[in-house]
Coordinates of C-alpha atoms in Angstrom, one line a residue:
X1 CA 14.8 11.6 -1.3
X2 CA 11.5 10.5 -0.4
X3 CA 10.9 6.7 -0.7
X4 CA 8.2 4.1 0.5
X5 CA 7.8 0.5 0.3
X6 CA 4.6 -1.2 -1.0
X7 CA 3.3 -4.4 -2.1
X8 CA 1.5 -4.5 -5.5
X9 CA -1.2 -6.9 -6.0
X10 CA -2.2 -8.9 -9.0
X11 CA -3.5 -7.1 -12.3
X12 CA -6.9 -8.5 -11.4
X13 CA -7.1 -6.7 -8.1
X14 CA -5.4 -3.7 -9.7
X15 CA -8.1 -3.5 -12.5
X16 CA -10.9 -3.9 -9.8
X17 CA -9.3 -1.0 -7.7
X18 CA -8.8 1.2 -10.8
X19 CA -12.4 0.8 -11.9
X20 CA -13.2 2.8 -8.8
X21 CA -10.1 4.9 -8.5
X22 CA -10.5 6.5 -11.9
X23 CA -13.6 8.1 -10.6
X24 CA -13.1 8.5 -6.7
X25 CA -9.1 8.9 -6.2
X26 CA -7.7 12.3 -6.7
X27 CA -4.5 10.6 -6.6
X28 CA -5.2 8.0 -9.4
X29 CA -2.5 9.0 -11.8
X30 CA 0.3 9.3 -9.3
X31 CA 0.7 5.7 -8.2
X32 CA -0.8 2.2 -9.1
X33 CA -3.1 0.4 -6.5
X34 CA -0.8 -0.9 -3.6
X35 CA -0.6 -1.8 0.0
X36 CA 1.7 0.5 1.9
X37 CA 4.1 -1.3 4.2
X38 CA 6.4 1.6 4.8
X39 CA 4.9 5.1 4.3
X40 CA 6.8 8.0 2.7
X41 CA 10.1 8.5 4.4
X42 CA 12.9 11.1 3.8
X43 CA 16.4 9.5 3.5
X44 CA 19.6 11.0 2.4
X45 CA 20.6 9.9 -1.1
X46 CA 23.9 9.0 0.1
X47 CA 22.2 6.4 2.4
X48 CA 20.2 4.8 -0.4
X49 CA 22.8 2.0 -1.1
X50 CA 22.8 1.0 2.7
X51 CA 18.9 1.2 2.8
X52 CA 18.6 -1.0 -0.3
X53 CA 21.1 -3.3 1.3
X54 CA 18.9 -3.6 4.3
X55 CA 15.8 -4.1 2.2
X56 CA 17.5 -6.9 0.5
X57 CA 18.0 -8.6 3.8
X58 CA 14.6 -8.2 4.8
X59 CA 13.3 -9.7 1.5
X60 CA 15.7 -12.6 1.8
X61 CA 14.4 -13.5 5.4
X62 CA 10.6 -12.9 4.4
X63 CA 8.4 -15.6 3.0
X64 CA 5.7 -14.6 0.3
X65 CA 2.8 -13.3 2.2
X66 CA -0.8 -14.0 1.6
X67 CA -3.1 -11.1 0.8
X68 CA -6.7 -11.5 1.5
X69 CA -9.0 -8.7 0.5
X70 CA -12.5 -8.8 2.0
X71 CA -14.9 -5.9 1.5
X72 CA -14.8 -2.2 1.3
X73 CA -14.4 0.0 4.3
X74 CA -13.8 3.8 5.1
X75 CA -11.7 5.8 7.4
X76 CA -14.8 8.1 8.1
X77 CA -15.4 10.3 10.0
X78 CA -11.6 10.8 10.6
X79 CA -10.8 10.9 6.9
X80 CA -13.1 10.5 3.8
X81 CA -11.0 7.6 2.4
X82 CA -12.4 4.6 0.8
X83 CA -10.5 1.4 0.6
X84 CA -10.4 -2.4 0.0
X85 CA -9.8 -4.1 3.4
X86 CA -6.6 -6.2 3.6
X87 CA -7.1 -8.7 6.4
X88 CA -4.2 -8.2 8.7
X89 CA -1.9 -11.1 9.2
X90 CA 1.2 -12.0 11.1
X91 CA 3.2 -12.1 8.1
X92 CA 2.1 -8.5 7.2
X93 CA 2.7 -7.1 10.5
X94 CA 6.0 -8.8 10.7
X95 CA 7.1 -7.2 7.3
X96 CA 5.7 -3.8 8.4
X97 CA 7.8 -4.1 11.9
X98 CA 10.9 -5.0 10.1
X99 CA 10.5 -2.0 7.7
X100 CA 10.3 0.3 10.7
X101 CA 13.5 -0.9 12.4
X102 CA 17.2 -0.9 11.4
X103 CA 18.1 1.7 9.1
X104 CA 14.5 2.8 8.6
X105 CA 13.8 3.0 12.3
X106 CA 11.2 5.4 13.2
X107 CA 7.7 5.3 14.7
X108 CA 4.9 4.8 11.9
X109 CA 2.8 7.8 11.5
X110 CA -0.4 5.6 11.9
X111 CA -1.3 2.3 13.2
X112 CA -0.7 -0.5 10.7
X113 CA -4.1 -1.1 8.9
X114 CA -3.3 -2.7 5.5
X115 CA -5.4 -1.6 2.8
X116 CA -5.7 -0.4 -0.9
X117 CA -7.1 3.0 -1.2
X118 CA -9.9 3.3 -3.9
X119 CA -11.2 6.7 -3.1
X120 CA -10.1 9.9 -1.3
X121 CA -11.0 13.5 -0.9
X122 CA -14.7 12.6 -1.3
X123 CA -17.6 14.6 0.0
X124 CA -19.6 12.9 2.9
X125 CA -22.5 12.1 0.6
X126 CA -20.2 10.8 -2.1
X127 CA -18.4 8.6 0.4
X128 CA -21.4 7.3 2.0
X129 CA -23.2 6.7 -1.4
X130 CA -20.3 4.6 -2.8
X131 CA -19.7 2.7 0.4
X132 CA -23.3 1.6 0.6
X133 CA -23.3 0.5 -3.1
X134 CA -20.0 -1.4 -2.8
X135 CA -21.2 -3.2 0.5
X136 CA -23.8 -4.9 -1.6
X137 CA -21.1 -6.4 -3.8
X138 CA -19.0 -9.5 -2.7
X139 CA -15.4 -8.0 -2.8
X140 CA -12.9 -10.9 -2.1
X141 CA -9.6 -11.6 -3.3
X142 CA -6.9 -13.9 -2.1
X143 CA -3.3 -14.1 -3.6
X144 CA 0.3 -14.7 -2.7
X145 CA 2.6 -11.7 -2.9
X146 CA 6.1 -12.5 -3.6
X147 CA 7.9 -9.2 -3.8
X148 CA 7.9 -5.8 -2.4
X149 CA 8.8 -2.6 -4.3
X150 CA 10.8 0.5 -3.1
X151 CA 9.2 3.6 -4.5
X152 CA 10.4 7.1 -4.9
X153 CA 8.4 10.3 -5.1
X154 CA 9.2 12.7 -8.0
X155 CA 8.7 16.6 -7.4
X156 CA 5.3 16.3 -9.2
X157 CA 4.3 13.9 -6.4
X158 CA 4.1 10.8 -8.8
X159 CA 5.7 7.6 -7.5
X160 CA 8.0 5.3 -9.6
X161 CA 9.6 1.8 -8.9
X162 CA 13.2 2.3 -7.8
X163 CA 13.7 -1.4 -7.1
X164 CA 11.9 -4.7 -6.4
X165 CA 13.0 -7.3 -3.9
X166 CA 11.7 -11.0 -4.1
X167 CA 10.7 -12.7 -0.9
X168 CA 13.0 -15.6 -0.4
X169 CA 12.6 -16.7 3.3

């Protein structure tokens, strides 16, 4: 079973992200806009109850986190991905670290760079055109996130919410 853990921003942020994702994100229909805290991880379905219990413990000890979105960036030239930049905070990093420890311990595939993808699989010309246009806009959101969602991947690569956990720390 493939799972991941994400933070979903407010409807306002999701609507803004989706206004670009509809056109520029090839995975638009597979998952809603989100900040990945724990990337796709393969677990044995028999271990799911223990994993969910661990995630509940993490949520119980985590305070709601501030999500500050400031501008648009790209992973180019490594990857033609366009994203809303989420400013890294100690709280987000601590949550990321907790979700790569305990039952879910394994080294992350990439360095943690919180973001919300709004475009991927773009040509170089398309990427730089959209990026330049968006840099002229003032893209800034600030909000408090009070829960995380455990997602599971279906065979058709869509992601669904399995369970959500409220931060209570």
